[in-house]
Coordinates of C-alpha atoms in Angstrom, one line a residue:
M152 CA -7.2 -68.1 5.4
A153 CA -4.6 -65.8 8.5
E154 CA -2.6 -65.0 5.8
Y155 CA -4.8 -63.7 3.8
A156 CA -6.4 -61.7 6.0
A157 CA -3.4 -60.3 6.8
E158 CA -2.5 -59.4 3.9
Q159 CA -5.7 -57.1 3.8
L160 CA -5.3 -55.9 6.8
K161 CA -1.6 -54.1 5.3
N162 CA -3.7 -52.9 2.5
K163 CA -5.9 -51.6 4.4
G164 CA -3.0 -49.7 6.6
N165 CA -1.1 -49.2 3.5
A166 CA -4.0 -46.9 2.7
Y167 CA -4.7 -45.0 5.6
F168 CA -0.6 -44.1 5.2
K169 CA -0.9 -43.1 1.9
N170 CA -3.3 -40.4 3.8
G171 CA -0.9 -40.0 7.3
E172 CA -3.2 -41.3 9.3
Y173 CA -0.5 -42.7 11.2
E174 CA -2.0 -44.1 14.5
E175 CA -5.0 -45.7 12.4
A176 CA -2.5 -48.0 10.7
E177 CA -0.2 -48.5 13.2
T178 CA -3.8 -50.3 14.9
L179 CA -4.4 -52.2 11.8
Y180 CA -0.4 -53.8 11.3
S181 CA -0.3 -54.9 14.9
Q182 CA -4.0 -56.1 14.1
A183 CA -1.5 -58.1 11.0
I184 CA 1.4 -58.4 12.6
Q185 CA -1.9 -60.7 15.2
K186 CA -2.9 -62.4 12.3
N187 CA 0.4 -63.4 10.1
S188 CA 3.9 -63.1 13.2
K189 CA 6.1 -64.7 10.4
N190 CA 5.6 -62.1 8.3
P191 CA 7.9 -59.6 7.9
L192 CA 7.6 -57.0 6.1
L193 CA 4.5 -56.2 8.5
F194 CA 7.1 -55.4 11.0
T195 CA 8.6 -52.9 8.8
N196 CA 5.2 -51.1 7.5
R197 CA 4.5 -50.7 12.0
A198 CA 7.9 -49.8 12.6
N199 CA 7.7 -46.6 9.8
A200 CA 4.0 -45.6 10.5
R201 CA 6.0 -45.4 14.6
L202 CA 8.5 -43.5 12.9
K203 CA 6.2 -40.8 12.1
L204 CA 4.3 -41.2 14.8
E205 CA 8.4 -40.4 16.9
K206 CA 7.5 -43.9 18.2
W207 CA 11.5 -44.6 18.9
E208 CA 11.2 -47.7 21.0
G209 CA 9.2 -49.1 19.0
V210 CA 10.4 -48.9 16.1
I211 CA 13.2 -50.2 16.8
D212 CA 11.9 -53.7 18.8
D213 CA 10.2 -54.1 15.0
C214 CA 12.9 -53.7 12.9
I215 CA 15.0 -56.4 16.0
R216 CA 12.2 -58.4 15.1
S217 CA 11.6 -58.0 11.7
I218 CA 15.6 -58.7 11.3
E219 CA 15.4 -61.5 13.1
L220 CA 13.2 -63.0 10.5
L221 CA 14.3 -61.4 7.0
K222 CA 18.1 -60.5 7.4
D223 CA 18.6 -58.2 3.8
N224 CA 15.8 -55.9 5.3
M225 CA 17.0 -53.2 4.2
K226 CA 13.9 -51.2 4.9
A227 CA 14.3 -52.7 8.7
F228 CA 18.0 -51.7 8.7
F229 CA 17.6 -47.9 7.3
Y230 CA 14.3 -47.3 9.9
L231 CA 16.3 -48.4 12.7
A232 CA 19.0 -46.3 12.0
Q233 CA 16.6 -43.8 11.5
A234 CA 15.0 -44.5 15.6
Q235 CA 18.9 -44.7 16.4
L236 CA 19.7 -42.1 16.0
S237 CA 16.6 -40.1 17.5
I238 CA 17.5 -41.1 20.8
N239 CA 21.1 -40.5 20.5
H240 CA 22.9 -43.9 19.9
P241 CA 24.9 -42.2 16.2
N242 CA 27.8 -45.1 16.7
E243 CA 24.5 -47.6 17.0
A244 CA 22.7 -46.2 14.2
L245 CA 25.0 -45.6 11.6
S246 CA 26.3 -49.4 11.3
S247 CA 23.2 -49.6 10.6
A248 CA 23.1 -47.4 7.8
L249 CA 26.2 -48.8 7.1
M250 CA 24.6 -52.3 7.1
A251 CA 20.8 -51.0 4.6
Y252 CA 23.3 -49.2 2.5
E253 CA 25.3 -52.2 1.4
L254 CA 22.1 -53.8 1.2
C255 CA 20.9 -51.2 -1.0
T256 CA 24.2 -51.1 -3.4
K257 CA 24.2 -55.2 -3.6
S258 CA 21.0 -55.0 -5.2
A259 CA 19.9 -52.5 -8.9
Q260 CA 16.4 -53.3 -7.5
Q261 CA 16.6 -50.5 -4.6
T262 CA 19.6 -47.9 -5.7
S263 CA 16.7 -45.8 -6.1
N264 CA 17.3 -45.3 -2.5
A265 CA 21.1 -44.9 -3.0
A266 CA 21.3 -41.3 -1.8
T267 CA 18.4 -41.2 1.1
I268 CA 20.9 -44.0 2.7
S269 CA 23.2 -41.9 2.0
A270 CA 22.5 -38.9 3.7
L271 CA 21.0 -40.5 6.6
V272 CA 24.7 -42.8 7.1
L273 CA 26.5 -39.2 6.4
K274 CA 23.6 -37.6 8.8
C275 CA 25.0 -40.6 11.4
K276 CA 28.3 -40.0 10.6
K277 CA 28.1 -36.1 12.0
A278 CA 26.2 -37.1 14.6
K279 CA 29.2 -39.3 16.2
W280 CA 31.7 -37.0 15.2
D281 CA 29.9 -34.3 16.7
I282 CA 29.3 -36.3 20.4
R283 CA 33.1 -37.4 19.1
E284 CA 33.9 -32.7 19.4
R285 CA 32.0 -31.9 22.3
D286 CA 33.5 -35.4 24.6
R287 CA 36.6 -32.9 23.1
I288 CA 36.4 -29.3 24.3
K289 CA 34.2 -30.9 27.9
R290 CA 38.2 -32.6 28.2
R291 CA 40.4 -29.7 26.8
G292 CA 38.2 -27.9 29.5
D293 CA 38.4 -29.7 32.7
L294 CA 42.0 -30.2 31.7
L295 CA 42.9 -26.5 32.0
A296 CA 40.3 -25.9 35.2
D297 CA 42.8 -28.8 37.2
L298 CA 45.8 -26.9 36.5
E299 CA 45.1 -23.9 36.6
S300 CA 43.4 -25.2 40.2
A301 CA 46.7 -26.6 40.7
L302 CA 48.4 -23.2 40.5
E303 CA 46.5 -22.0 42.6
L304 CA 46.5 -24.2 45.1
Q305 CA 50.3 -24.5 45.5
Y306 CA 50.1 -20.0 45.3
K307 CA 47.9 -20.1 48.1
K308 CA 50.6 -22.6 50.4
D309 CA 53.2 -20.3 49.3
A310 CA 51.3 -17.5 50.2
D311 CA 50.0 -19.1 53.4
D312 CA 53.8 -20.1 54.1
I313 CA 55.5 -16.7 53.8
E314 CA 51.9 -15.2 56.8
A315 CA 52.7 -18.1 59.3
R316 CA 56.8 -17.2 58.7
I317 CA 55.6 -13.1 58.9
E318 CA 53.8 -14.2 61.8
G319 CA 56.9 -16.7 63.8
G320 CA 58.6 -13.2 63.7
E321 CA 61.0 -14.8 60.8
L322 CA 60.9 -12.4 57.7
G323 CA 59.0 -8.6 58.6
R324 CA 56.0 -7.4 57.2
I325 CA 56.8 -5.7 54.9
E326 CA 59.5 -7.5 53.4
G327 CA 57.3 -10.5 53.4
Q328 CA 54.4 -8.7 51.8
E329 CA 57.3 -7.7 48.9
E330 CA 57.5 -11.8 48.3
K331 CA 54.0 -12.4 48.4
E332 CA 53.4 -9.9 45.4
E333 CA 56.1 -11.8 44.7
R334 CA 54.7 -15.7 44.3
K335 CA 51.2 -13.9 43.1
T336 CA 52.2 -12.9 39.9
E337 CA 54.5 -15.4 39.5
F338 CA 51.3 -17.2 39.6
E339 CA 49.8 -15.5 37.5
K340 CA 52.0 -15.6 35.2
K341 CA 52.0 -19.4 35.3
R342 CA 48.6 -18.9 34.6
D343 CA 48.8 -16.9 31.2
D344 CA 51.3 -18.9 29.7
L345 CA 49.0 -21.8 30.0
R346 CA 46.7 -21.0 28.8
T347 CA 48.2 -19.5 25.8
A348 CA 49.4 -22.1 25.1
F349 CA 46.4 -24.3 25.2
A350 CA 45.0 -21.4 23.1
I351 CA 48.4 -22.2 20.1
S352 CA 47.7 -25.9 20.5
D353 CA 44.3 -24.8 19.3
P354 CA 44.3 -21.7 17.8
E355 CA 39.9 -22.0 17.4
H356 CA 40.0 -21.4 21.0
M357 CA 38.5 -24.7 21.4
Q358 CA 35.4 -24.2 18.8
K359 CA 33.8 -27.1 17.3
R360 CA 35.1 -28.1 14.8
E361 CA 32.9 -30.5 11.4
V362 CA 33.4 -32.0 9.1
P363 CA 32.0 -30.4 5.5
D364 CA 30.1 -32.7 3.4
Y365 CA 32.3 -32.6 0.3
L366 CA 35.2 -33.7 1.9
V367 CA 33.6 -37.7 2.7
D368 CA 33.8 -40.4 0.6
G369 CA 30.5 -41.4 -0.7
I370 CA 31.4 -45.4 -0.5
T371 CA 34.3 -45.4 3.0
F372 CA 32.3 -42.1 4.5
E373 CA 35.2 -41.4 5.2
I374 CA 37.5 -38.3 5.1
M375 CA 39.4 -38.8 1.2
H376 CA 42.1 -38.3 0.8
D377 CA 43.7 -39.0 -2.9
P378 CA 38.9 -38.3 -4.6
V379 CA 38.4 -38.6 -8.0
V380 CA 35.5 -37.7 -9.9
T381 CA 33.8 -39.6 -11.9
R382 CA 31.5 -39.2 -15.6
N383 CA 28.7 -37.7 -13.6
G384 CA 30.6 -35.7 -11.4
R385 CA 30.5 -37.1 -8.3
S386 CA 34.3 -37.7 -6.0
Y387 CA 35.0 -40.7 -4.0
E388 CA 38.2 -41.9 -2.9
R389 CA 40.1 -42.9 -4.9
A390 CA 41.2 -46.4 -3.6
T391 CA 37.6 -47.8 -2.5
L392 CA 36.7 -46.6 -5.8
I393 CA 38.4 -48.7 -7.7
E394 CA 38.0 -51.4 -5.0
H395 CA 34.5 -51.4 -5.5
L396 CA 35.1 -51.4 -9.8
K397 CA 36.7 -54.7 -9.1
R398 CA 34.3 -56.0 -7.8
S399 CA 30.9 -54.1 -10.0
P400 CA 32.0 -52.2 -13.0
T401 CA 29.3 -49.4 -11.9
D402 CA 28.6 -45.8 -10.4
P403 CA 27.9 -46.3 -7.0
L404 CA 25.1 -44.1 -7.2
T405 CA 23.4 -44.7 -10.2
R406 CA 24.7 -48.2 -11.1
E407 CA 25.2 -46.4 -15.4
P408 CA 28.8 -48.6 -16.7
L409 CA 32.2 -47.2 -15.3
K410 CA 35.6 -48.5 -15.8
I411 CA 37.9 -47.0 -13.2
E412 CA 39.9 -45.4 -17.2
D413 CA 36.7 -43.0 -17.2
L414 CA 37.8 -41.6 -14.5
R415 CA 39.9 -38.3 -13.1
P416 CA 41.2 -36.6 -9.6
N417 CA 40.2 -34.3 -8.5
I418 CA 42.8 -31.9 -7.2
A419 CA 41.4 -29.1 -6.0
L420 CA 39.3 -31.4 -4.1
K421 CA 42.5 -33.0 -2.5
E422 CA 43.6 -29.6 -1.8
A423 CA 41.1 -28.7 0.0
C424 CA 40.7 -32.7 1.7
T425 CA 44.2 -31.9 2.9
E426 CA 44.8 -28.5 3.9
F427 CA 41.6 -29.5 6.6
M428 CA 43.1 -32.8 7.5
E429 CA 46.5 -30.6 8.1
A430 CA 44.5 -27.3 9.9
N431 CA 43.1 -30.7 11.9
S432 CA 46.1 -32.9 12.6
G433 CA 45.9 -35.7 14.8
W434 CA 41.7 -34.8 15.4
V435 CA 40.1 -36.6 11.6
Y436 CA 41.9 -39.6 12.5
D437 CA 41.0 -39.9 17.0
C438 CA 37.4 -39.0 15.7
E439 CA 36.6 -42.5 14.2
D440 CA 37.4 -44.4 17.6
G441 CA 34.4 -44.3 19.3
V442 CA 32.9 -45.5 22.4
R443 CA 29.4 -47.2 22.0
D444 CA 26.7 -46.3 22.6
G445 CA 26.1 -48.5 26.2
D446 CA 22.8 -49.9 24.9
T447 CA 22.9 -53.6 24.1
R448 CA 19.7 -54.5 23.0
W449 CA 20.3 -54.8 19.5
A450 CA 24.1 -55.1 19.3
H451 CA 22.6 -58.7 18.0
L452 CA 22.3 -57.7 14.5
S453 CA 26.0 -57.0 14.0
S454 CA 26.6 -61.8 13.4
F455 CA 23.3 -60.7 9.7

């Protein structure tokens, strides 16, 4: 009886949701959950309504509850990733989005969602890269400022020492002023050389760098090194696509039949990837080593 009542409330909530009346839908889903708290789909429905209402914490709580009830709940991971990204937790969002993508590609019934989830994964990846870039620029700026401050402190110390020698009669005033000018010129040259060295090491003068979408593999969501193109025109990293085809001889996105011999090297894209990696040096690899966001409320989900 309770399950039937919950289903009726859910259906009413769905009708409100379709009409864009998300608060009413949320209320009805909540009433349905009170009737049947063991149905994971009720939590994902309410999470979706809360997404529309931008109630991020509520979305996260609902998704966690839903996943605890149904560990392979693709929609719950998909909604969870969006909420985590909205509260600026890109590392956690990326983990959730990748889980949604994995569940999607494993299910023939859900492959129509692959492109949407793939776009979310890339969005999470970019958010993660953006944070790394901001930190890099800040660290680089802080380092330059610290080094300049050290040079300036040494220059002021030298100038004070010269002044003390003048006051003590060890140096004449004119001779002392000349020595001060020499120290000042030396300081300014070292400072300018330091700034030049930083500028040379970063030709873009510490501007934010971004990874273009077309360089990113659609399976691992990493920058490609040896891209190949499928019959539908989509490019993937050769090694990861071959590994996928060994497990399932189908296109990762469309699920159409695909064989290894159907793949063709994408020479132009490979050159673009190589050029980007050479221009950005070790940063390309460094940006993969992200630090976790520090919020452990959903850390237990990694066990699913």
